[in-house]
Amino acid sequence: MKRHADKVADTMTIGGLAKAAGVNVETIRYYQRRGLLSEPERPPGGIRRYSAADIDRLTFVKTAQQLGFSLDEISDLLQLEDGAHCQEASALAEHKLGDVREKIDRLERIEKVLSEMVDRCHAQQGNITCPLIASLHEGLREAEDPRE
């Protein structure tokens, strides 16, 4: 099964590349400045042309971003993209997985504290101080601090 990128020759302008990859032209220029995407030579009096390989490269970058990799981490992965460095790529992914798990833990602690605050708000009756607002003024107790 051929992908759309396989059908494209070196005929795309930067605008065509942006449309084909689903990104903005400025995103492409930024990636070029960061070294994530090469900038084709401009023929004398002509326009730079991009190829299917450029779509593939942008797809790689965008997919890695969706998985939470930073542009610096993506740059590292791109240096390993020949496929011969699976252990190094795996180590980068394992590190990212650890980061994601830490974020999930932190978000679960935040969810617990917010849920308790909302429950206290719903339990209040009458015209007294809002428990949520009061808690924010008082600060979170050390044991409940989701920012640990």
Tab-separated table of C-alpha atoms in Angstrom:
chain	number	residue	atom	x	y	z
A	1	MET	CA	0.000	0.000	0.000
A	2	LYS	CA	1.598	3.263	-1.117
A	3	ARG	CA	1.362	6.313	1.078
A	4	HIS	CA	0.359	9.714	-0.266
A	5	ALA	CA	3.919	10.967	0.254
A	6	ASP	CA	5.245	8.275	-2.104
A	7	LYS	CA	3.288	9.823	-4.978
A	8	VAL	CA	4.789	13.294	-4.593
A	9	ALA	CA	7.885	14.249	-6.590
A	10	ASP	CA	10.164	17.208	-5.871
A	11	THR	CA	7.429	19.553	-6.996
A	12	MET	CA	6.022	21.080	-3.841
A	13	THR	CA	6.591	24.632	-2.792
A	14	ILE	CA	6.822	25.354	0.912
A	15	GLY	CA	3.088	26.139	0.853
A	16	GLY	CA	2.337	22.807	-0.795
A	17	LEU	CA	4.509	21.005	1.735
A	18	ALA	CA	2.733	22.758	4.595
A	19	LYS	CA	-0.654	21.747	3.240
A	20	ALA	CA	0.422	18.153	2.555
A	21	ALA	CA	1.884	17.781	6.059
A	22	GLY	CA	-0.917	19.648	7.831
A	23	VAL	CA	1.324	22.334	9.313
A	24	ASN	CA	1.857	26.063	8.821
A	25	VAL	CA	4.582	27.478	6.596
A	26	GLU	CA	6.065	29.202	9.656
A	27	THR	CA	6.274	25.818	11.387
A	28	ILE	CA	8.365	24.504	8.489
A	29	ARG	CA	10.644	27.532	8.625
A	30	TYR	CA	11.034	27.120	12.383
A	31	TYR	CA	11.904	23.427	11.998
A	32	GLN	CA	14.470	24.390	9.362
A	33	ARG	CA	16.076	26.915	11.724
A	34	ARG	CA	16.167	24.208	14.439
A	35	GLY	CA	17.789	21.742	12.046
A	36	LEU	CA	14.861	19.322	12.095
A	37	LEU	CA	14.172	19.763	8.397
A	38	SER	CA	16.617	20.674	5.679
A	39	GLU	CA	16.089	23.650	3.411
A	40	PRO	CA	16.439	22.713	-0.254
A	41	GLU	CA	18.733	24.725	-2.474
A	42	ARG	CA	17.064	27.504	-4.416
A	43	PRO	CA	17.810	27.139	-8.102
A	44	PRO	CA	18.941	30.379	-9.773
A	45	GLY	CA	15.821	32.454	-10.300
A	46	GLY	CA	13.667	29.610	-9.031
A	47	ILE	CA	11.678	28.435	-6.065
A	48	ARG	CA	12.742	25.851	-3.519
A	49	ARG	CA	11.029	22.514	-4.051
A	50	TYR	CA	10.198	19.885	-1.463
A	51	SER	CA	9.718	16.141	-1.822
A	52	ALA	CA	7.903	13.200	-0.289
A	53	ALA	CA	10.894	12.708	2.014
A	54	ASP	CA	10.152	16.123	3.504
A	55	ILE	CA	6.548	15.077	4.212
A	56	ASP	CA	7.864	11.932	5.890
A	57	ARG	CA	10.258	13.995	7.996
A	58	LEU	CA	7.487	16.389	9.072
A	59	THR	CA	5.243	13.428	9.897
A	60	PHE	CA	8.031	11.997	12.063
A	61	VAL	CA	8.418	15.301	13.920
A	62	LYS	CA	4.689	15.844	14.440
A	63	THR	CA	4.104	12.256	15.599
A	64	ALA	CA	6.982	12.501	18.070
A	65	GLN	CA	5.553	15.784	19.374
A	66	GLN	CA	2.149	14.148	19.857
A	67	LEU	CA	3.898	11.530	21.999
A	68	GLY	CA	5.319	14.299	24.174
A	69	PHE	CA	8.873	14.500	22.852
A	70	SER	CA	10.422	17.972	22.900
A	71	LEU	CA	12.059	19.350	19.766
A	72	ASP	CA	15.481	18.703	21.307
A	73	GLU	CA	14.510	15.086	21.971
A	74	ILE	CA	13.143	14.806	18.434
A	75	SER	CA	16.456	16.088	17.109
A	76	ASP	CA	18.179	13.288	19.042
A	77	LEU	CA	15.742	10.731	17.613
A	78	LEU	CA	16.302	12.014	14.083
A	79	GLN	CA	20.019	11.412	14.496
A	80	LEU	CA	19.165	7.785	15.246
A	81	GLU	CA	16.612	7.351	12.474
A	82	ASP	CA	18.719	5.055	10.301
A	83	GLY	CA	17.328	2.243	12.458
A	84	ALA	CA	20.714	0.940	13.580
A	85	HIS	CA	20.473	2.609	16.983
A	86	CYS	CA	17.411	0.954	18.449
A	87	GLN	CA	18.894	0.725	21.954
A	88	GLU	CA	19.609	4.459	22.057
A	89	ALA	CA	16.132	5.263	20.727
A	90	SER	CA	14.633	2.889	23.278
A	91	ALA	CA	16.516	4.630	26.081
A	92	LEU	CA	15.111	7.990	24.973
A	93	ALA	CA	11.603	6.509	24.861
A	94	GLU	CA	12.023	4.923	28.307
A	95	HIS	CA	13.074	8.285	29.731
A	96	LYS	CA	10.040	9.933	28.112
A	97	LEU	CA	7.795	7.191	29.497
A	98	GLY	CA	9.128	7.915	32.989
A	99	ASP	CA	8.368	11.615	32.511
A	100	VAL	CA	4.828	10.805	31.358
A	101	ARG	CA	4.231	8.526	34.335
A	102	GLU	CA	5.427	11.263	36.717
A	103	LYS	CA	3.035	13.739	35.076
A	104	ILE	CA	0.176	11.259	35.397
A	105	ASP	CA	0.952	10.772	39.108
A	106	ARG	CA	1.051	14.537	39.640
A	107	LEU	CA	-2.223	15.009	37.744
A	108	GLU	CA	-3.885	12.245	39.790
A	109	ARG	CA	-2.838	14.015	43.007
A	110	ILE	CA	-4.187	17.308	41.649
A	111	GLU	CA	-7.437	15.567	40.674
A	112	LYS	CA	-7.814	14.145	44.198
A	113	VAL	CA	-7.298	17.520	45.890
A	114	LEU	CA	-9.627	19.342	43.492
A	115	SER	CA	-12.263	16.648	43.854
A	116	GLU	CA	-12.140	16.997	47.640
A	117	MET	CA	-12.430	20.778	47.345
A	118	VAL	CA	-15.416	20.510	45.010
A	119	ASP	CA	-17.078	18.002	47.346
A	120	ARG	CA	-16.603	20.423	50.268
A	121	CYS	CA	-18.151	23.204	48.193
A	122	HIS	CA	-21.178	21.056	47.380
A	123	ALA	CA	-21.575	20.086	51.043
A	124	GLN	CA	-21.705	23.719	52.217
A	125	GLN	CA	-25.034	25.300	52.901
A	126	GLY	CA	-25.955	28.814	53.769
A	127	ASN	CA	-24.060	31.998	53.238
A	128	ILE	CA	-20.614	31.084	54.586
A	129	THR	CA	-17.103	31.310	53.181
A	130	CYS	CA	-16.525	29.107	50.158
A	131	PRO	CA	-14.244	26.199	51.175
A	132	LEU	CA	-12.470	26.231	47.805
A	133	ILE	CA	-11.603	29.918	48.003
A	134	ALA	CA	-10.605	29.568	51.662
A	135	SER	CA	-8.341	26.603	50.839
A	136	LEU	CA	-6.615	28.551	48.089
A	137	HIS	CA	-5.966	31.423	50.508
A	138	GLU	CA	-4.629	29.055	53.162
A	139	GLY	CA	-2.460	27.026	50.823
A	140	LEU	CA	-2.432	23.289	50.520
A	141	ARG	CA	-1.287	21.141	53.407
A	142	GLU	CA	2.116	19.522	52.780
A	143	ALA	CA	0.626	16.012	52.550
A	144	GLU	CA	-1.880	17.077	49.902
A	145	ASP	CA	0.485	19.231	47.839
A	146	PRO	CA	0.134	17.991	44.233
A	147	ARG	CA	3.238	19.922	43.182
A	148	GLU	CA	5.625	17.637	45.092
